Coordinates of C-alpha atoms and ligand atoms in Angstrom, one line a residue:
X1 CA 18.3 -92.8 44.6
X2 CA 15.0 -92.1 42.0
X3 CA 14.0 -88.6 42.1
X4 CA 10.6 -87.6 40.0
X5 CA 12.0 -84.9 37.4
X6 CA 10.6 -81.9 39.8
X7 CA 12.9 -83.1 42.6
X8 CA 15.9 -84.0 40.1
X9 CA 15.9 -80.4 38.9
X10 CA 15.6 -78.8 42.2
X11 CA 18.5 -80.9 43.6
X12 CA 20.7 -80.5 40.1
X13 CA 19.8 -76.4 39.9
X14 CA 21.2 -76.6 44.3
X15 CA 24.0 -78.6 43.3
X16 CA 24.9 -76.5 40.2
X17 CA 24.6 -73.5 42.2
X18 CA 27.1 -74.6 44.4
X19 CA 29.6 -74.8 41.5
X20 CA 30.0 -78.6 41.4
X21 CA 28.0 -82.1 41.2
X22 CA 27.2 -84.9 44.2
X23 CA 30.4 -87.3 43.0
X24 CA 33.1 -87.4 40.9
X25 CA 34.0 -85.6 37.7
X26 CA 35.9 -86.7 34.6
X27 CA 37.5 -90.5 34.0
X28 CA 34.5 -92.0 35.8
X29 CA 34.7 -95.3 33.3
X30 CA 38.3 -95.4 34.3
X31 CA 36.9 -96.7 37.9
X32 CA 35.4 -99.4 35.9
X33 CA 38.3 -101.9 36.6
X34 CA 37.1 -105.3 37.8
X35 CA 37.5 -105.7 41.4
X36 CA 38.5 -108.8 43.5
X37 CA 35.1 -109.1 44.6
X38 CA 33.6 -110.0 41.0
X39 CA 36.5 -112.3 39.9
X40 CA 35.3 -114.8 42.6
X41 CA 32.7 -116.6 44.1
X42 CA 31.1 -115.5 47.0
X43 CA 30.2 -117.2 50.1
X44 CA 27.5 -119.8 50.0
X45 CA 23.8 -119.7 51.2
X46 CA 23.0 -119.7 54.7
X47 CA 26.2 -118.6 55.9
X48 CA 25.6 -117.9 58.4
X49 CA 22.3 -119.1 58.7
X50 CA 20.9 -116.3 60.8
X51 CA 22.4 -112.9 58.8
X52 CA 24.4 -110.5 60.5
X53 CA 25.4 -107.0 58.9
X54 CA 28.2 -106.3 56.7
X55 CA 31.5 -106.5 58.4
X56 CA 32.2 -103.2 57.2
X57 CA 29.1 -101.8 59.4
X58 CA 30.9 -102.9 62.8
X59 CA 30.9 -99.4 64.2
X60 CA 27.0 -99.2 64.5
X61 CA 26.5 -100.6 67.6
X62 CA 24.6 -99.8 71.0
X63 CA 26.6 -98.4 73.5
X64 CA 26.2 -97.8 77.5
X65 CA 25.0 -94.7 78.0
X66 CA 27.5 -93.8 80.9
X67 CA 29.8 -95.9 82.7
X68 CA 27.4 -98.0 84.9
X69 CA 28.6 -98.2 88.3
X70 CA 26.6 -101.5 88.2
X71 CA 26.7 -103.2 84.5
X72 CA 22.9 -104.8 85.2
X73 CA 21.2 -101.7 86.3
X74 CA 22.3 -99.5 83.3
X75 CA 21.2 -98.6 79.6
X76 CA 22.4 -98.3 76.2
X77 CA 21.5 -96.0 73.3
X78 CA 20.6 -96.8 70.0
X79 CA 22.8 -95.5 67.3
X80 CA 20.0 -93.2 65.5
X81 CA 22.8 -91.0 63.5
X82 CA 23.3 -94.3 61.5
X83 CA 19.9 -95.5 60.5
X84 CA 17.6 -95.0 58.1
X85 CA 13.6 -95.1 57.7
X86 CA 12.1 -95.6 60.7
X87 CA 12.1 -99.5 61.9
X88 CA 14.7 -100.0 64.7
X89 CA 16.7 -103.5 63.8
X90 CA 15.9 -105.7 67.0
X91 CA 20.0 -105.7 67.5
X92 CA 19.9 -101.9 68.1
X93 CA 16.7 -101.5 70.1
X94 CA 17.7 -99.5 72.6
X95 CA 18.1 -101.2 76.5
X96 CA 17.2 -100.5 80.2
X97 CA 17.3 -103.1 82.5
X98 CA 17.2 -102.3 86.3
X99 CA 18.5 -105.6 87.2
X100 CA 20.0 -107.4 84.4
X101 CA 18.4 -109.5 81.6
X102 CA 16.9 -112.5 82.7
X103 CA 17.3 -116.0 80.7
X104 CA 13.6 -117.4 80.8
X105 CA 12.4 -120.7 79.6
X106 CA 9.4 -119.9 77.6
X107 CA 7.7 -123.4 78.2
X108 CA 8.1 -122.4 82.2
X109 CA 7.1 -119.1 81.8
X110 CA 3.4 -118.1 82.9
X111 CA 1.5 -115.1 83.0
X112 CA -0.9 -114.8 86.1
X113 CA -4.0 -112.7 86.0
X114 CA -5.5 -112.2 89.1
X115 CA -7.1 -110.0 91.7
X116 CA -10.4 -107.9 91.1
X117 CA -11.6 -110.6 88.6
X118 CA -14.6 -113.2 87.7
X119 CA -11.8 -116.2 86.9
X120 CA -8.1 -115.8 88.1
X121 CA -5.9 -117.7 85.3
X122 CA -2.3 -118.5 84.4
X123 CA -1.2 -118.7 80.8
X124 CA 1.4 -120.2 79.0
X125 CA 3.1 -119.2 76.0
X126 CA 0.8 -121.4 73.7
X127 CA -2.1 -120.3 75.5
X128 CA -1.1 -116.5 74.1
X129 CA -0.4 -117.4 70.8
X130 CA -3.9 -119.1 70.6
X131 CA -5.6 -115.4 71.2
X132 CA -6.2 -113.1 68.1
X133 CA -3.2 -111.0 67.6
X134 CA -2.3 -107.6 66.3
X135 CA 1.2 -106.0 65.0
X136 CA 1.7 -102.5 65.1
X137 CA 4.2 -100.1 64.3
X138 CA 5.1 -98.0 67.3
X139 CA 7.8 -96.1 68.8
X140 CA 9.0 -96.8 72.5
X141 CA 11.0 -93.9 74.7
X142 CA 12.3 -94.1 78.2
X143 CA 11.3 -91.0 79.8
X144 CA 14.7 -90.6 80.9
X145 CA 16.0 -89.9 77.3
X146 CA 17.6 -86.5 76.5
X147 CA 18.0 -85.4 80.2
X148 CA 20.5 -82.6 79.2
X149 CA 18.9 -80.1 81.1
X150 CA 22.0 -78.4 82.4
X151 CA 24.1 -78.1 79.2
X152 CA 26.3 -81.1 78.4
X153 CA 29.2 -82.2 76.4
X154 CA 30.3 -81.2 72.9
X155 CA 31.1 -84.6 72.2
X156 CA 27.6 -86.2 73.0
X157 CA 26.2 -87.6 69.7
X158 CA 22.4 -88.1 69.0
X159 CA 23.0 -91.6 70.4
X160 CA 24.2 -90.2 73.9
X161 CA 21.6 -87.4 73.6
X162 CA 18.7 -89.0 72.3
X163 CA 19.4 -93.0 71.8
X164 CA 16.8 -94.4 74.7
X165 CA 13.9 -94.1 71.7
X166 CA 13.7 -97.3 69.4
X167 CA 10.5 -97.9 67.0
X168 CA 9.5 -101.7 66.2
X169 CA 6.4 -103.5 64.9
X170 CA 5.1 -105.2 67.9
X171 CA 3.2 -108.2 67.9
X172 CA 0.7 -109.6 70.4
X173 CA -2.4 -110.0 72.0
X174 CA -5.0 -106.8 72.8
X175 CA -4.3 -106.6 76.9
X176 CA -8.6 -106.2 76.4
X177 CA -8.7 -109.4 75.0
X178 CA -7.1 -111.3 78.0
X179 CA -8.9 -108.9 80.6
X180 CA -11.8 -109.8 78.8
X181 CA -11.5 -113.9 79.0
X182 CA -10.6 -113.3 83.1
X183 CA -13.2 -110.6 83.5
X184 CA -12.4 -107.4 85.7
X185 CA -14.9 -106.8 88.2
X186 CA -16.8 -103.4 88.4
X187 CA -14.6 -102.3 90.8
X188 CA -11.4 -103.1 89.0
X189 CA -9.8 -99.5 88.0
X190 CA -5.8 -100.1 88.0
X191 CA -3.7 -103.1 86.9
X192 CA -0.3 -103.9 88.5
X193 CA 1.9 -105.3 85.9
X194 CA 5.0 -107.3 87.7
X195 CA 8.0 -108.4 85.8
X196 CA 10.0 -112.0 86.1
X197 CA 13.4 -110.1 86.3
X198 CA 15.6 -109.6 89.6
X199 CA 14.3 -105.9 89.7
X200 CA 10.6 -107.6 90.1
X201 CA 9.6 -104.3 88.4
X202 CA 6.1 -103.3 89.1
X203 CA 3.9 -100.4 87.8
X204 CA 0.3 -99.4 88.2
X205 CA -1.6 -98.9 84.8
X206 CA -5.0 -97.4 84.9
X207 CA -7.8 -99.7 83.5
X208 CA -8.5 -97.0 80.4
X209 CA -5.1 -97.6 79.0
X210 CA -5.1 -101.1 79.8
X211 CA -8.6 -101.4 77.3
X212 CA -7.5 -98.9 74.7
X213 CA -4.4 -99.9 72.8
X214 CA -2.4 -102.0 75.2
X215 CA -0.6 -105.2 74.0
X216 CA 0.9 -108.2 75.6
X217 CA 3.6 -108.4 73.0
X218 CA 5.5 -111.7 72.0
X219 CA 7.4 -110.7 68.9
X220 CA 9.0 -107.3 67.5
X221 CA 10.1 -107.0 63.7
X222 CA 8.7 -110.3 62.7
X223 CA 10.6 -112.6 65.2
X224 CA 10.1 -113.5 69.1
X225 CA 11.2 -110.8 71.6
X226 CA 14.8 -110.4 71.8
X227 CA 16.1 -111.1 75.4
X228 CA 16.7 -107.9 76.1
X229 CA 13.2 -106.4 75.0
X230 CA 11.4 -109.2 77.9
X231 CA 11.7 -112.4 76.0
X232 CA 9.0 -114.2 75.8
X233 CA 6.6 -111.9 76.9
X234 CA 6.4 -108.2 77.6
X235 CA 3.7 -105.1 78.3
X236 CA 3.4 -102.9 75.3
X237 CA 2.0 -99.2 76.2
X238 CA 1.8 -97.6 73.0
X239 CA 3.1 -93.8 73.5
X240 CA 3.6 -93.9 77.4
X241 CA 6.9 -94.1 78.6
X242 CA 9.0 -97.0 78.4
X243 CA 9.3 -97.4 82.0
X244 CA 5.3 -98.8 81.9
X245 CA 5.8 -101.3 79.6
X246 CA 6.9 -103.8 82.0
X247 CA 9.4 -106.6 80.2
X248 CA 9.3 -110.2 81.5
X249 CA 5.8 -110.1 82.3
X250 CA 4.3 -112.3 84.8
X251 CA 1.7 -110.9 86.9
X252 CA -1.0 -108.5 86.1
X253 CA -3.3 -107.8 89.3
X254 CA -6.6 -106.0 88.8
X255 CA -6.7 -103.3 91.9
X256 CA -9.1 -100.2 92.8
X257 CA -6.3 -98.0 93.1
X258 CA -2.5 -97.3 91.9
X259 CA -0.5 -99.9 93.7
X260 CA 2.2 -97.0 94.5
X261 CA 5.3 -99.0 93.7
X262 CA 8.6 -98.0 93.9
X263 CA 9.2 -96.8 90.1
X264 CA 6.0 -94.8 90.4
X265 CA 6.6 -93.1 93.7
X266 CA 10.5 -92.5 94.5
X267 CA 11.8 -92.7 90.2
X268 CA 9.7 -91.9 87.6
X269 CA 7.9 -88.8 89.2
X270 CA 8.7 -85.3 88.2
X271 CA 9.7 -82.6 90.7
X272 CA 8.5 -79.1 90.4
X273 CA 9.7 -75.9 91.3
X274 CA 7.2 -75.6 94.0
X275 CA 8.5 -78.9 95.8
X276 CA 5.6 -80.9 95.0
X277 CA 6.3 -84.1 92.2
X278 CA 4.2 -84.8 89.2
X279 CA 3.1 -88.3 89.2
X280 CA 1.7 -90.9 86.7
X281 CA 2.9 -88.6 84.1
X282 CA 2.5 -91.2 81.2
X283 CA 2.5 -89.9 77.9
X284 CA 5.4 -89.1 76.0
X285 CA 4.9 -85.7 74.4
X286 CA 5.8 -84.3 70.7
X287 CA 9.5 -84.4 70.4
X288 CA 11.9 -84.3 67.4
X289 CA 15.8 -84.5 66.8
X290 CA 18.3 -84.4 63.3
X291 CA 20.1 -87.4 62.9
X292 CA 22.1 -86.0 59.8
X293 CA 24.0 -83.9 59.9
X294 CA 24.2 -84.1 63.8
X295 CA 27.1 -83.9 66.0
X296 CA 30.4 -86.3 65.5
X297 CA 29.5 -85.9 61.8
X298 CA 31.9 -84.1 59.2
X299 CA 30.8 -82.1 56.0
X300 CA 33.8 -82.7 53.6
X301 CA 32.5 -79.9 50.9
X302 CA 29.9 -77.4 50.6
X303 CA 26.7 -77.7 48.5
X304 CA 24.0 -79.9 48.8
X305 CA 23.0 -81.8 51.8
X306 CA 19.8 -83.6 52.9
X307 CA 18.8 -82.9 56.5
X308 CA 17.4 -86.1 58.1
X309 CA 15.9 -86.8 61.4
X310 CA 13.2 -88.3 63.3
X311 CA 10.0 -86.8 64.9
X312 CA 7.1 -88.5 67.4
X313 CA 4.5 -88.3 69.7
X314 CA 2.4 -90.0 72.2
X315 CA -0.8 -88.4 71.6
X316 CA -1.0 -89.3 68.1
X317 CA 1.0 -88.8 64.8
X318 CA 3.2 -85.9 63.8
X319 CA 1.5 -83.2 61.5
X320 CA 4.5 -80.9 61.1
X321 CA 8.0 -80.8 61.5
X322 CA 10.0 -77.6 60.9
X323 CA 13.5 -76.9 60.6
X324 CA 16.1 -73.9 60.5
X325 CA 19.6 -73.7 60.1
X326 CA 20.2 -70.2 61.3
X327 CA 19.2 -70.6 65.4
X328 CA 15.7 -70.6 65.4
X329 CA 15.2 -67.0 63.5
X330 CA 13.9 -68.6 60.3
X331 CA 12.0 -72.0 59.7
X332 CA 11.4 -74.1 56.7
X333 CA 8.6 -76.7 56.8
X334 CA 10.1 -80.3 56.6
X335 CA 8.8 -83.4 54.2
X336 CA 7.3 -86.1 55.9
X337 CA 8.3 -89.5 54.5
X338 CA 5.2 -92.0 54.5
X339 CA 3.9 -93.8 56.6
X340 CA 3.0 -91.2 59.1
X341 CA 1.4 -93.4 61.5
X342 CA 0.3 -92.9 65.1
X343 CA 2.6 -93.1 68.2
X344 CA 5.5 -94.0 65.8
X345 CA 8.4 -92.4 64.8
X346 CA 8.3 -90.1 61.3
X347 CA 10.9 -89.6 59.4
X348 CA 11.5 -86.1 57.9
X349 CA 13.8 -84.6 55.5
X350 CA 14.7 -81.1 53.9
X351 CA 17.3 -80.4 51.1
X352 CA 19.4 -77.8 52.2
X353 CA 22.4 -76.1 50.6
X354 CA 25.5 -75.7 53.2
X355 CA 27.2 -72.5 52.5
X356 CA 30.4 -73.0 54.1
X357 CA 29.4 -70.7 57.3
X358 CA 28.7 -71.6 60.8
X359 CA 25.0 -73.3 60.9
X360 CA 23.0 -74.3 64.5
X361 CA 20.8 -77.1 63.2
X362 CA 17.2 -77.7 64.9
X363 CA 13.8 -79.1 64.3
X364 CA 10.5 -78.6 66.1
X365 CA 7.6 -81.2 65.9
X366 CA 3.8 -80.2 65.8
X367 CA 1.5 -83.0 66.4
X368 CA -2.0 -84.2 65.6
X369 CA -3.6 -82.6 68.7
X370 CA -1.7 -78.9 67.8
X371 CA 0.7 -79.2 70.5
X372 CA 4.0 -77.9 69.1
X373 CA 7.1 -78.8 70.6
X374 CA 8.7 -76.5 73.2
X375 CA 12.1 -74.1 73.6
X376 CA 14.4 -75.4 76.4
X377 CA 13.4 -72.1 77.7
X378 CA 9.8 -72.6 77.8
X379 CA 10.2 -76.3 78.9
X380 CA 12.4 -74.7 81.9
X381 CA 10.2 -72.0 83.2
X382 CA 7.1 -74.4 83.3
X383 CA 9.1 -77.4 84.9
X384 CA 12.0 -76.3 86.2
X385 CA 15.6 -77.5 86.9
X386 CA 14.5 -80.4 89.5
X387 CA 13.5 -83.4 87.3
X388 CA 15.2 -85.9 85.4
X389 CA 12.3 -87.1 83.3
X390 CA 10.7 -86.0 80.0
X391 CA 12.7 -83.5 78.6
X392 CA 11.4 -83.1 74.7
X393 CA 12.7 -79.6 73.9
X394 CA 13.9 -78.4 70.6
X395 CA 17.1 -79.6 70.0
X396 CA 20.2 -78.1 68.3
X397 CA 23.6 -79.1 66.7
X398 CA 26.6 -76.7 66.0
X399 CA 28.1 -76.9 62.4
X400 CA 31.2 -74.7 62.2
X401 CA 32.9 -73.8 59.0
X402 CA 35.1 -76.3 59.1
X403 CA 31.8 -78.9 58.6
X404 CA 32.6 -80.0 61.9
X405 CA 29.5 -80.9 64.0
X406 CA 29.2 -81.0 67.6
X407 CA 26.5 -80.9 70.3
X408 CA 25.3 -77.6 71.7
X409 CA 26.4 -76.8 75.4
Ligands
MTE501 N1 10.5 -106.0 84.4 C1 11.2 -104.7 83.6 N2 10.8 -104.1 82.7 C2 11.1 -102.8 82.2 C3 12.7 -102.7 82.6 C4 12.9 -103.3 83.9 O1 14.1 -103.0 84.1 N3 12.4 -104.7 84.3 N4 12.8 -101.3 82.6 C5 11.8 -100.5 81.7 C6 12.4 -99.1 81.3 S1 12.8 -97.9 82.4 C7 12.3 -98.9 80.2 S2 12.6 -97.2 79.3 C8 11.8 -100.0 78.8 C9 13.3 -100.2 78.2 O2 12.9 -101.4 77.5 P1 14.1 -102.3 76.4 O3 14.8 -102.2 76.9 O4 13.3 -103.1 75.8 O5 14.0 -100.7 75.5 O6 11.5 -101.1 79.9 C10 10.8 -100.9 80.8 N5 10.5 -102.6 81.2
MO502 MO1 12.8 -96.2 81.3

């Protein structure tokens, strides 16, 4: 790690104040004996031809969220507590499937665009790859992420509580380009998107969103989509609840009103305290979480630590993240790591001196619209306790005097 002189003296000062340095002092050169991996050739190139992480990183995996009654209608979370920067490796992208992952032959796959259009068309994957393309880095979050309205378990990790979010570079054709090709009729106001999986997942998308920044995505982090992420084609709607980004996309139908599919009537609505239900709550509001130290971590000694975490907003970019180590009594502004992009994960960090006492670690994000992430009390006051979706409250991890970190129940 390279520090600027200012930062070095700040960190050096903090470490010295704690009465020690990070690292083992004394007889450092004695540790320079030549290890076995320096005395022999390593493995040859292209073995394996498609690279995988070091075998020592074997514990870093997606995990099914709750023991699923039906393994194909389930979700798995991203291990955020082990990741760095803002990009989620494709193999660790969270999954949410309503009927498992279909095995689609891209040569046989078609996207049909019909309904209130001048020219109904069927596109092959080759057709779609011929259109001018875009690549953009965006998060995707399931609106069921962090459904911890009523407490929880001290052992829950950030993977359990916040793992239904990931961030990738998505490449594809702007949906607006394909809609221009078919010619949307003036009365066309909503678009039905349908998946080719056994769930035939369907959602209605307003035309304004479809013409804004929606992407027909065929690639993710430089390679074609993984099967779990919708291979060979998915709809990708930046900043909106993950459910709208229909995977294995086979059909877009233009209509003059919403189609009222199962996923926007019985599911993905928010039951309010007065008994009414909010529908079409598309945007994922500003949210943040500390990933290090977080539940399951163990601090071995007092001294300097960097508090690290992630913040995001479906309305734009993150303008500020504040961190509290005393349960919200005082807040300090964290540093935002570049790049800070719209509708994208933003990494924040703050040097922190652990003096050996208990600490309640929290973060709160403000986005470019000025919206401040609410407390859990504020969120429950506004929304009640009847709905599962769209929980974005301030979150905390409890550190005890022995350095163990747990989920706050
Ligand atoms: N066809 C289809 N699209 C789908 C789903 C699905 O089960 N089938 N799940 C949705 C939900 S609820 C979410 S949160 C995201 C998850 O995308 P991911 O598995 O790539 O993370 O896809 C959405 N698109
Ligand atoms: Mo979801």
